[in-house]
Amino acid sequence: MGLSFQPLGALPVIEANGARIPRIGLGTWRSTHDEGVQAVQAALDAGYRHIDTAARYENEQAVGQALAASGLSRDAIFVTTKVWHTELRAADFRRAAEASVARLGLDHVDLLLVHWPNPEVPLAETIGALCDAQRSGLTRHIGVSNFPAALLDRAVALASVPLVANQCEYHPYLDQTTVLDACRRHGIALIAHTPLGSGKLLADPVIAEIAREHNRKPAQIILRWLMQQPGVAAIPKSSNRLRIGENVAVFDFGLDANSMARIAALAHDDGRVSKPAWHPQWDAPANSSAAHRT
Ligand SMILES: NC(=O)c1ccc[n+]([C@@H]2O[C@H](COP(=O)([O-])OP(=O)(O)OC[C@H]3O[C@@H](n4cnc5c(N)ncnc54)[C@H](OP(=O)(O)O)[C@@H]3O)[C@@H](O)[C@H]2O)c1
């Protein structure tokens, strides 16, 4: 089915293998308890319709509380959750997905992701359990997260229903050409996690200069750079109402080719922010010295 782009209400969506994914969603890692409830409420007030959570974030109940209080109809909201990498055997996966949906107070989520790959569990078993979760109605769509290109190819080949997303770290300090090309080849959206580098990119002088030129905030320049790339969505996290509003106000201006290129040129070999011990072997940056060495 592939990728295409159409507006839905006020905010654009990516159409990826049958899913309509709002291009900006709220990240909620580290937003727990009341802070989590208030962040989701502020996001829904600001027009967000896509909320990203995970069992690991220990905030599914808070997210669910805010969704229930919003008064929005269920089909107006796109909710993503994820199964942790220690729960990837089929029986564990099923139990974990059911528990997430229950904590959210929903009868299904819109997107269920394998949070990280786990080489100790056969990929066929995990992808089988992921597809079963969709077939049994626990989720409308399925996908993966933190899957490098070759592993994504294997997951796609194993899946009996289409994957719609690969949620990966992506921002101007990290060249993700290889995995982005793989996503596009499969008609899968790349949902950019850590899109502001967990805040590390916000003081970058080039971003700051482009922000001044456009009379915008640095976060808006980074998010706009992502939005101008076909097939890319982003889930910036904030627990501040003002910043939550800023991060979604990125569809009323544009960056010219020169600004896009200056921002892309910020990528460097050590640009990755999310480096847990269980990370897979990442794709080499396509344009880096590391890539030229091999
Ligand atoms: N799949 C995975 O393995 C994975 C891994 C990491 C993250 N994620 C997802 O991706 C989401 C985003 O990643 P992240 O939380 O690491 O970091 P991020 O979105 O890159 O950056 C968040 C940081 O930037 C600040 N910030 C946000 N908007 C701002 C603005 N307009 N101006 C100034 N500062 C701003 C936030 O502070 P305030 O809250 O104070 O505004 C926070 O400190 C997570 O919440 C999670 O949902 C997924």
mmCIF file of C-alpha atoms and ligand atoms in Angstrom:
data_model
loop_
_atom_site.group_PDB
_atom_site.id
_atom_site.type_symbol
_atom_site.label_atom_id
_atom_site.label_comp_id
_atom_site.label_asym_id
_atom_site.label_seq_id
_atom_site.Cartn_x
_atom_site.Cartn_y
_atom_site.Cartn_z
ATOM 1 C CA MET A 1 0.000 0.000 0.000
ATOM 2 C CA GLY A 2 2.945 2.335 0.641
ATOM 3 C CA LEU A 3 3.245 5.817 2.038
ATOM 4 C CA SER A 4 1.217 8.919 1.251
ATOM 5 C CA PHE A 5 0.385 12.175 2.998
ATOM 6 C CA GLN A 6 -2.997 13.723 3.649
ATOM 7 C CA PRO A 7 -4.352 16.143 6.213
ATOM 8 C CA LEU A 8 -6.741 14.836 8.904
ATOM 9 C CA GLY A 9 -8.513 17.685 10.673
ATOM 10 C CA ALA A 10 -5.917 20.264 11.636
ATOM 11 C CA LEU A 11 -2.857 18.014 11.541
ATOM 12 C CA PRO A 12 -1.316 16.018 8.704
ATOM 13 C CA VAL A 13 -1.069 12.235 8.867
ATOM 14 C CA ILE A 14 1.128 9.648 7.190
ATOM 15 C CA GLU A 15 -0.729 6.845 5.494
ATOM 16 C CA ALA A 16 1.464 3.785 5.898
ATOM 17 C CA ASN A 17 0.275 0.339 4.854
ATOM 18 C CA GLY A 18 -3.311 1.176 5.818
ATOM 19 C CA ALA A 19 -2.605 3.149 9.023
ATOM 20 C CA ARG A 20 -3.218 6.889 9.336
ATOM 21 C CA ILE A 21 -0.551 8.123 11.736
ATOM 22 C CA PRO A 22 -0.664 11.782 12.876
ATOM 23 C CA ARG A 23 2.757 13.186 12.037
ATOM 24 C CA ILE A 24 3.321 14.771 15.453
ATOM 25 C CA GLY A 25 2.599 12.789 18.595
ATOM 26 C CA LEU A 26 3.326 13.412 22.263
ATOM 27 C CA GLY A 27 6.274 11.467 23.720
ATOM 28 C CA THR A 28 5.618 10.508 27.349
ATOM 29 C CA TRP A 29 8.809 8.843 28.601
ATOM 30 C CA ARG A 30 9.502 10.288 32.089
ATOM 31 C CA SER A 31 6.002 11.865 32.259
ATOM 32 C CA THR A 32 4.392 9.855 35.033
ATOM 33 C CA HIS A 33 1.572 10.236 37.569
ATOM 34 C CA ASP A 34 -0.075 13.680 37.589
ATOM 35 C CA GLU A 35 2.613 15.109 35.322
ATOM 36 C CA GLY A 36 1.754 12.464 32.743
ATOM 37 C CA VAL A 37 -1.984 13.119 33.022
ATOM 38 C CA GLN A 38 -1.461 16.869 32.638
ATOM 39 C CA ALA A 39 0.933 16.508 29.697
ATOM 40 C CA VAL A 40 -1.552 14.351 27.762
ATOM 41 C CA GLN A 41 -4.409 16.728 28.621
ATOM 42 C CA ALA A 42 -2.344 19.702 27.421
ATOM 43 C CA ALA A 43 -1.454 17.867 24.217
ATOM 44 C CA LEU A 44 -5.069 16.967 23.440
ATOM 45 C CA ASP A 45 -6.064 20.594 24.153
ATOM 46 C CA ALA A 46 -3.352 21.742 21.719
ATOM 47 C CA GLY A 47 -4.710 19.497 18.973
ATOM 48 C CA TYR A 48 -2.460 16.437 19.278
ATOM 49 C CA ARG A 49 -4.255 13.215 18.398
ATOM 50 C CA HIS A 50 -1.292 10.825 18.727
ATOM 51 C CA ILE A 51 0.098 9.747 22.102
ATOM 52 C CA ASP A 52 3.161 7.520 22.531
ATOM 53 C CA THR A 53 3.530 5.390 25.645
ATOM 54 C CA ALA A 54 5.040 2.019 26.617
ATOM 55 C CA ALA A 55 4.715 -0.503 29.417
ATOM 56 C CA ARG A 56 8.261 0.481 30.396
ATOM 57 C CA TYR A 57 7.298 4.141 30.980
ATOM 58 C CA GLU A 58 4.994 3.159 33.868
ATOM 59 C CA ASN A 59 2.491 5.796 32.805
ATOM 60 C CA GLU A 60 -0.115 3.883 30.811
ATOM 61 C CA GLN A 61 -2.670 4.450 33.568
ATOM 62 C CA ALA A 62 -1.962 8.180 33.590
ATOM 63 C CA VAL A 63 -2.265 8.321 29.800
ATOM 64 C CA GLY A 64 -5.533 6.384 29.964
ATOM 65 C CA GLN A 65 -6.891 8.712 32.634
ATOM 66 C CA ALA A 66 -6.249 11.756 30.452
ATOM 67 C CA LEU A 67 -7.751 10.076 27.380
ATOM 68 C CA ALA A 68 -10.891 9.157 29.308
ATOM 69 C CA ALA A 69 -11.266 12.688 30.686
ATOM 70 C CA SER A 70 -10.827 14.295 27.256
ATOM 71 C CA GLY A 71 -14.300 13.472 26.000
ATOM 72 C CA LEU A 72 -12.803 12.786 22.565
ATOM 73 C CA SER A 73 -14.193 9.823 20.680
ATOM 74 C CA ARG A 74 -11.963 6.773 20.678
ATOM 75 C CA ASP A 75 -11.459 6.778 16.936
ATOM 76 C CA ALA A 76 -10.235 10.406 17.002
ATOM 77 C CA ILE A 77 -7.102 9.426 18.952
ATOM 78 C CA PHE A 78 -4.087 7.364 17.873
ATOM 79 C CA VAL A 79 -2.502 5.581 20.852
ATOM 80 C CA THR A 80 0.776 3.682 20.621
ATOM 81 C CA THR A 81 2.216 1.360 23.245
ATOM 82 C CA LYS A 82 5.159 -1.037 23.258
ATOM 83 C CA VAL A 83 6.105 -4.454 24.599
ATOM 84 C CA TRP A 84 9.450 -4.530 26.434
ATOM 85 C CA HIS A 85 12.283 -6.699 25.085
ATOM 86 C CA THR A 86 12.171 -9.148 27.996
ATOM 87 C CA GLU A 87 8.570 -10.090 27.048
ATOM 88 C CA LEU A 88 9.089 -11.270 23.487
ATOM 89 C CA ARG A 89 8.299 -15.008 23.879
ATOM 90 C CA ALA A 90 4.797 -15.566 22.466
ATOM 91 C CA ALA A 91 2.976 -16.180 25.767
ATOM 92 C CA ASP A 92 4.785 -13.296 27.520
ATOM 93 C CA PHE A 93 4.086 -10.993 24.594
ATOM 94 C CA ARG A 94 0.368 -11.718 24.642
ATOM 95 C CA ARG A 95 0.178 -11.176 28.412
ATOM 96 C CA ALA A 96 2.169 -7.935 28.208
ATOM 97 C CA ALA A 97 0.028 -6.515 25.391
ATOM 98 C CA GLU A 98 -3.195 -7.377 27.219
ATOM 99 C CA ALA A 99 -1.886 -5.758 30.404
ATOM 100 C CA SER A 100 -0.916 -2.562 28.548
ATOM 101 C CA VAL A 101 -4.336 -2.243 26.921
ATOM 102 C CA ALA A 102 -6.003 -2.833 30.312
ATOM 103 C CA ARG A 103 -3.832 -0.227 32.071
ATOM 104 C CA LEU A 104 -4.753 2.280 29.361
ATOM 105 C CA GLY A 105 -8.422 1.563 30.068
ATOM 106 C CA LEU A 106 -8.988 0.802 26.364
ATOM 107 C CA ASP A 107 -10.126 -2.283 24.518
ATOM 108 C CA HIS A 108 -7.425 -1.839 21.874
ATOM 109 C CA VAL A 109 -4.532 0.432 20.974
ATOM 110 C CA ASP A 110 -3.899 1.853 17.507
ATOM 111 C CA LEU A 111 -0.280 0.787 17.236
ATOM 112 C CA LEU A 112 1.542 -1.942 19.143
ATOM 113 C CA LEU A 113 5.330 -2.022 18.818
ATOM 114 C CA VAL A 114 8.122 -4.399 19.766
ATOM 115 C CA HIS A 115 10.061 -1.885 21.914
ATOM 116 C CA TRP A 116 13.565 -3.281 21.195
ATOM 117 C CA PRO A 117 14.721 -6.416 19.384
ATOM 118 C CA ASN A 118 16.012 -9.292 21.506
ATOM 119 C CA PRO A 119 18.456 -11.699 19.813
ATOM 120 C CA GLU A 120 17.772 -14.339 22.479
ATOM 121 C CA VAL A 121 14.193 -14.831 21.276
ATOM 122 C CA PRO A 122 13.566 -16.139 17.742
ATOM 123 C CA LEU A 123 12.312 -13.207 15.681
ATOM 124 C CA ALA A 124 9.706 -15.451 14.023
ATOM 125 C CA GLU A 125 8.125 -16.154 17.416
ATOM 126 C CA THR A 126 7.943 -12.464 18.347
ATOM 127 C CA ILE A 127 6.611 -11.339 14.978
ATOM 128 C CA GLY A 128 4.074 -14.177 15.087
ATOM 129 C CA ALA A 129 2.879 -12.965 18.504
ATOM 130 C CA LEU A 130 2.758 -9.366 17.219
ATOM 131 C CA CYS A 131 0.583 -10.391 14.251
ATOM 132 C CA ASP A 132 -1.639 -12.460 16.570
ATOM 133 C CA ALA A 133 -2.173 -9.372 18.737
ATOM 134 C CA GLN A 134 -3.547 -7.546 15.721
ATOM 135 C CA ARG A 135 -5.683 -10.473 14.560
ATOM 136 C CA SER A 136 -7.235 -10.799 18.010
ATOM 137 C CA GLY A 137 -8.162 -7.105 18.114
ATOM 138 C CA LEU A 138 -5.727 -5.913 20.797
ATOM 139 C CA THR A 139 -4.345 -3.385 18.311
ATOM 140 C CA ARG A 140 -5.382 -1.901 14.983
ATOM 141 C CA HIS A 141 -1.823 -1.807 13.616
ATOM 142 C CA ILE A 142 1.574 -3.264 14.426
ATOM 143 C CA GLY A 143 5.197 -2.259 14.094
ATOM 144 C CA VAL A 144 8.647 -2.375 15.605
ATOM 145 C CA SER A 145 11.054 0.013 17.276
ATOM 146 C CA ASN A 146 14.829 0.317 17.149
ATOM 147 C CA PHE A 147 15.093 -2.176 14.277
ATOM 148 C CA PRO A 148 18.098 -1.574 11.969
ATOM 149 C CA ALA A 149 17.502 -2.022 8.219
ATOM 150 C CA ALA A 150 18.422 -5.717 7.842
ATOM 151 C CA LEU A 151 16.402 -6.713 10.909
ATOM 152 C CA LEU A 152 13.462 -4.675 9.608
ATOM 153 C CA ASP A 153 13.700 -6.573 6.294
ATOM 154 C CA ARG A 154 13.553 -9.864 8.229
ATOM 155 C CA ALA A 155 10.596 -8.713 10.351
ATOM 156 C CA VAL A 156 8.686 -7.641 7.225
ATOM 157 C CA ALA A 157 9.361 -11.009 5.589
ATOM 158 C CA LEU A 158 8.101 -12.859 8.689
ATOM 159 C CA ALA A 159 4.954 -10.772 9.227
ATOM 160 C CA SER A 160 1.648 -12.111 7.917
ATOM 161 C CA VAL A 161 0.052 -8.648 8.227
ATOM 162 C CA PRO A 162 1.835 -5.434 7.187
ATOM 163 C CA LEU A 163 4.027 -3.555 9.639
ATOM 164 C CA VAL A 164 3.230 0.162 9.578
ATOM 165 C CA ALA A 165 6.022 1.773 11.617
ATOM 166 C CA ASN A 166 9.585 1.507 12.845
ATOM 167 C CA GLN A 167 10.085 3.890 15.764
ATOM 168 C CA CYS A 168 13.754 4.912 15.771
ATOM 169 C CA GLU A 169 15.906 7.666 17.181
ATOM 170 C CA TYR A 170 16.129 10.378 14.540
ATOM 171 C CA HIS A 171 17.235 14.010 14.719
ATOM 172 C CA PRO A 172 19.793 16.233 12.990
ATOM 173 C CA TYR A 173 22.803 14.799 14.874
ATOM 174 C CA LEU A 174 22.050 11.240 13.685
ATOM 175 C CA ASP A 175 22.190 10.152 10.034
ATOM 176 C CA GLN A 176 19.416 7.572 9.601
ATOM 177 C CA THR A 177 19.543 7.342 5.794
ATOM 178 C CA THR A 178 19.881 3.550 5.760
ATOM 179 C CA VAL A 179 16.946 2.737 8.017
ATOM 180 C CA LEU A 180 14.820 5.503 6.479
ATOM 181 C CA ASP A 181 15.412 4.031 3.002
ATOM 182 C CA ALA A 182 14.423 0.585 4.329
ATOM 183 C CA CYS A 183 11.228 2.001 5.861
ATOM 184 C CA ARG A 184 10.303 3.730 2.610
ATOM 185 C CA ARG A 185 10.999 0.567 0.600
ATOM 186 C CA HIS A 186 8.445 -1.264 2.758
ATOM 187 C CA GLY A 187 5.885 1.584 2.915
ATOM 188 C CA ILE A 188 6.546 1.867 6.655
ATOM 189 C CA ALA A 189 6.576 5.162 8.568
ATOM 190 C CA LEU A 190 9.703 6.101 10.521
ATOM 191 C CA ILE A 191 8.446 7.563 13.803
ATOM 192 C CA ALA A 192 11.306 9.668 15.146
ATOM 193 C CA HIS A 193 11.854 9.097 18.850
ATOM 194 C CA THR A 194 14.166 11.396 20.816
ATOM 195 C CA PRO A 195 13.568 13.969 18.028
ATOM 196 C CA LEU A 196 15.128 16.784 20.079
ATOM 197 C CA GLY A 197 17.996 14.557 21.222
ATOM 198 C CA SER A 198 16.385 14.551 24.702
ATOM 199 C CA GLY A 199 16.967 18.319 24.618
ATOM 200 C CA LYS A 200 20.651 18.115 23.619
ATOM 201 C CA LEU A 201 20.097 19.740 20.199
ATOM 202 C CA LEU A 202 18.246 22.756 21.508
ATOM 203 C CA ALA A 203 21.382 24.817 22.163
ATOM 204 C CA ASP A 204 23.022 24.029 18.833
ATOM 205 C CA PRO A 205 24.268 27.320 17.286
ATOM 206 C CA VAL A 206 23.222 26.422 13.708
ATOM 207 C CA ILE A 207 19.717 25.491 14.856
ATOM 208 C CA ALA A 208 19.597 28.684 16.935
ATOM 209 C CA GLU A 209 20.611 30.796 13.946
ATOM 210 C CA ILE A 210 17.980 29.235 11.669
ATOM 211 C CA ALA A 211 15.422 29.679 14.453
ATOM 212 C CA ARG A 212 16.240 33.409 14.607
ATOM 213 C CA GLU A 213 15.971 33.703 10.810
ATOM 214 C CA HIS A 214 12.446 32.210 10.950
ATOM 215 C CA ASN A 215 11.393 33.808 14.237
ATOM 216 C CA ARG A 216 10.734 30.302 15.607
ATOM 217 C CA LYS A 217 11.943 28.238 18.548
ATOM 218 C CA PRO A 218 14.876 25.809 18.049
ATOM 219 C CA ALA A 219 12.577 22.830 18.782
ATOM 220 C CA GLN A 220 10.243 23.975 15.996
ATOM 221 C CA ILE A 221 13.121 24.141 13.504
ATOM 222 C CA ILE A 222 14.206 20.579 14.353
ATOM 223 C CA LEU A 223 10.654 19.239 14.142
ATOM 224 C CA ARG A 224 9.990 21.107 10.906
ATOM 225 C CA TRP A 225 13.176 19.556 9.437
ATOM 226 C CA LEU A 226 11.758 16.124 10.274
ATOM 227 C CA MET A 227 8.293 16.986 8.900
ATOM 228 C CA GLN A 228 9.758 17.966 5.515
ATOM 229 C CA GLN A 229 11.048 14.416 5.048
ATOM 230 C CA PRO A 230 8.561 12.020 3.432
ATOM 231 C CA GLY A 231 7.560 9.098 5.619
ATOM 232 C CA VAL A 232 8.733 10.668 8.900
ATOM 233 C CA ALA A 233 6.578 11.334 11.986
ATOM 234 C CA ALA A 234 7.917 12.558 15.367
ATOM 235 C CA ILE A 235 6.991 12.220 19.028
ATOM 236 C CA PRO A 236 8.624 15.094 20.977
ATOM 237 C CA LYS A 237 8.219 14.858 24.746
ATOM 238 C CA SER A 238 7.352 17.804 26.905
ATOM 239 C CA SER A 239 5.489 18.122 30.154
ATOM 240 C CA ASN A 240 5.183 21.874 29.791
ATOM 241 C CA ARG A 241 1.915 23.178 28.304
ATOM 242 C CA LEU A 242 3.593 26.037 26.424
ATOM 243 C CA ARG A 243 6.289 23.835 24.892
ATOM 244 C CA ILE A 244 3.736 21.120 24.057
ATOM 245 C CA GLY A 245 1.901 23.783 22.035
ATOM 246 C CA GLU A 246 5.101 25.004 20.347
ATOM 247 C CA ASN A 247 6.052 21.508 19.243
ATOM 248 C CA VAL A 248 2.902 20.974 17.230
ATOM 249 C CA ALA A 249 2.944 24.456 15.628
ATOM 250 C CA VAL A 250 5.252 23.405 12.818
ATOM 251 C CA PHE A 251 2.904 23.194 9.850
ATOM 252 C CA ASP A 252 2.582 26.907 9.018
ATOM 253 C CA PHE A 253 6.129 27.609 7.837
ATOM 254 C CA GLY A 254 8.805 25.934 5.752
ATOM 255 C CA LEU A 255 12.574 25.515 5.551
ATOM 256 C CA ASP A 256 14.289 26.120 2.235
ATOM 257 C CA ALA A 257 16.698 23.615 0.702
ATOM 258 C CA ASN A 258 19.704 25.485 2.064
ATOM 259 C CA SER A 259 18.421 25.395 5.661
ATOM 260 C CA MET A 260 17.472 21.722 5.281
ATOM 261 C CA ALA A 261 21.021 20.942 4.108
ATOM 262 C CA ARG A 262 22.689 22.988 6.880
ATOM 263 C CA ILE A 263 20.685 21.057 9.463
ATOM 264 C CA ALA A 264 21.425 17.669 7.848
ATOM 265 C CA ALA A 265 25.135 18.559 7.894
ATOM 266 C CA LEU A 266 25.042 18.546 11.728
ATOM 267 C CA ALA A 267 25.017 14.709 11.724
ATOM 268 C CA HIS A 268 28.144 13.169 13.230
ATOM 269 C CA ASP A 269 29.356 9.693 14.132
ATOM 270 C CA ASP A 270 28.740 10.132 17.865
ATOM 271 C CA GLY A 271 25.332 11.777 17.443
ATOM 272 C CA ARG A 272 23.245 8.968 18.902
ATOM 273 C CA VAL A 273 21.668 9.767 22.289
ATOM 274 C CA SER A 274 19.825 6.526 23.151
ATOM 275 C CA LYS A 275 22.467 3.848 23.829
ATOM 276 C CA PRO A 276 21.138 1.202 26.230
ATOM 277 C CA ALA A 277 23.237 -1.919 26.847
ATOM 278 C CA TRP A 278 20.785 -4.084 24.855
ATOM 279 C CA HIS A 279 20.948 -2.029 21.649
ATOM 280 C CA PRO A 280 21.276 -3.933 18.359
ATOM 281 C CA GLN A 281 24.143 -3.449 15.898
ATOM 282 C CA TRP A 282 23.145 -0.135 14.338
ATOM 283 C CA ASP A 283 23.338 0.704 10.656
ATOM 284 C CA ALA A 284 26.490 2.658 9.842
ATOM 285 C CA PRO A 285 25.716 6.283 8.967
ATOM 286 C CA ALA A 286 25.499 6.493 5.169
ATOM 287 C CA ASN A 287 27.484 9.717 4.889
ATOM 288 C CA SER A 288 29.983 9.417 7.707
ATOM 289 C CA SER A 289 33.643 8.614 8.051
ATOM 290 C CA ALA A 290 32.518 5.328 9.654
ATOM 291 C CA ALA A 291 30.659 4.425 6.455
ATOM 292 C CA HIS A 292 33.683 5.275 4.312
ATOM 293 C CA ARG A 293 35.985 3.184 6.464
ATOM 294 C CA THR A 294 34.101 -0.065 5.718
HETATM 295 N N1 LIG B 1 11.227 3.488 21.238
HETATM 296 C C1 LIG B 1 12.204 3.828 22.046
HETATM 297 O O1 LIG B 1 13.103 3.052 22.371
HETATM 298 C C2 LIG B 1 12.238 5.236 22.581
HETATM 299 C C3 LIG B 1 13.422 5.718 23.174
HETATM 300 C C4 LIG B 1 13.429 7.028 23.639
HETATM 301 C C5 LIG B 1 12.289 7.810 23.518
HETATM 302 N N2 LIG B 1 11.140 7.302 22.972
HETATM 303 C C6 LIG B 1 9.912 8.111 22.828
HETATM 304 O O2 LIG B 1 10.286 9.356 22.237
HETATM 305 C C7 LIG B 1 9.845 10.420 23.071
HETATM 306 C C8 LIG B 1 10.741 11.630 22.932
HETATM 307 O O3 LIG B 1 12.066 11.343 23.352
HETATM 308 P P1 LIG B 1 12.704 11.976 24.674
HETATM 309 O O4 LIG B 1 11.645 12.112 25.698
HETATM 310 O O5 LIG B 1 13.906 11.211 25.017
HETATM 311 O O6 LIG B 1 13.273 13.394 24.242
HETATM 312 P P2 LIG B 1 12.945 14.585 23.213
HETATM 313 O O7 LIG B 1 11.529 14.643 22.828
HETATM 314 O O8 LIG B 1 13.986 14.490 22.161
HETATM 315 O O9 LIG B 1 13.298 15.831 24.152
HETATM 316 C C9 LIG B 1 12.585 16.075 25.341
HETATM 317 C C10 LIG B 1 13.313 17.138 26.139
HETATM 318 O O10 LIG B 1 13.269 18.390 25.448
HETATM 319 C C11 LIG B 1 12.559 19.347 26.251
HETATM 320 N N3 LIG B 1 11.684 20.080 25.332
HETATM 321 C C12 LIG B 1 10.620 19.586 24.647
HETATM 322 N N4 LIG B 1 10.078 20.530 23.864
HETATM 323 C C13 LIG B 1 10.798 21.652 24.059
HETATM 324 C C14 LIG B 1 10.719 22.962 23.543
HETATM 325 N N5 LIG B 1 9.771 23.327 22.649
HETATM 326 N N6 LIG B 1 11.622 23.889 23.980
HETATM 327 C C15 LIG B 1 12.576 23.548 24.884
HETATM 328 N N7 LIG B 1 12.706 22.316 25.418
HETATM 329 C C16 LIG B 1 11.822 21.367 25.004
HETATM 330 C C17 LIG B 1 11.783 18.562 27.277
HETATM 331 O O11 LIG B 1 11.654 19.269 28.487
HETATM 332 P P3 LIG B 1 10.204 19.701 29.114
HETATM 333 O O12 LIG B 1 9.427 18.426 29.332
HETATM 334 O O13 LIG B 1 10.569 20.388 30.369
HETATM 335 O O14 LIG B 1 9.556 20.598 28.084
HETATM 336 C C18 LIG B 1 12.711 17.354 27.491
HETATM 337 O O15 LIG B 1 13.758 17.681 28.393
HETATM 338 C C19 LIG B 1 9.841 9.766 24.473
HETATM 339 O O16 LIG B 1 9.141 10.537 25.413
HETATM 340 C C20 LIG B 1 9.235 8.439 24.149
HETATM 341 O O17 LIG B 1 7.827 8.554 23.999
HETATM 342 C C21 LIG B 1 11.119 6.025 22.479
#
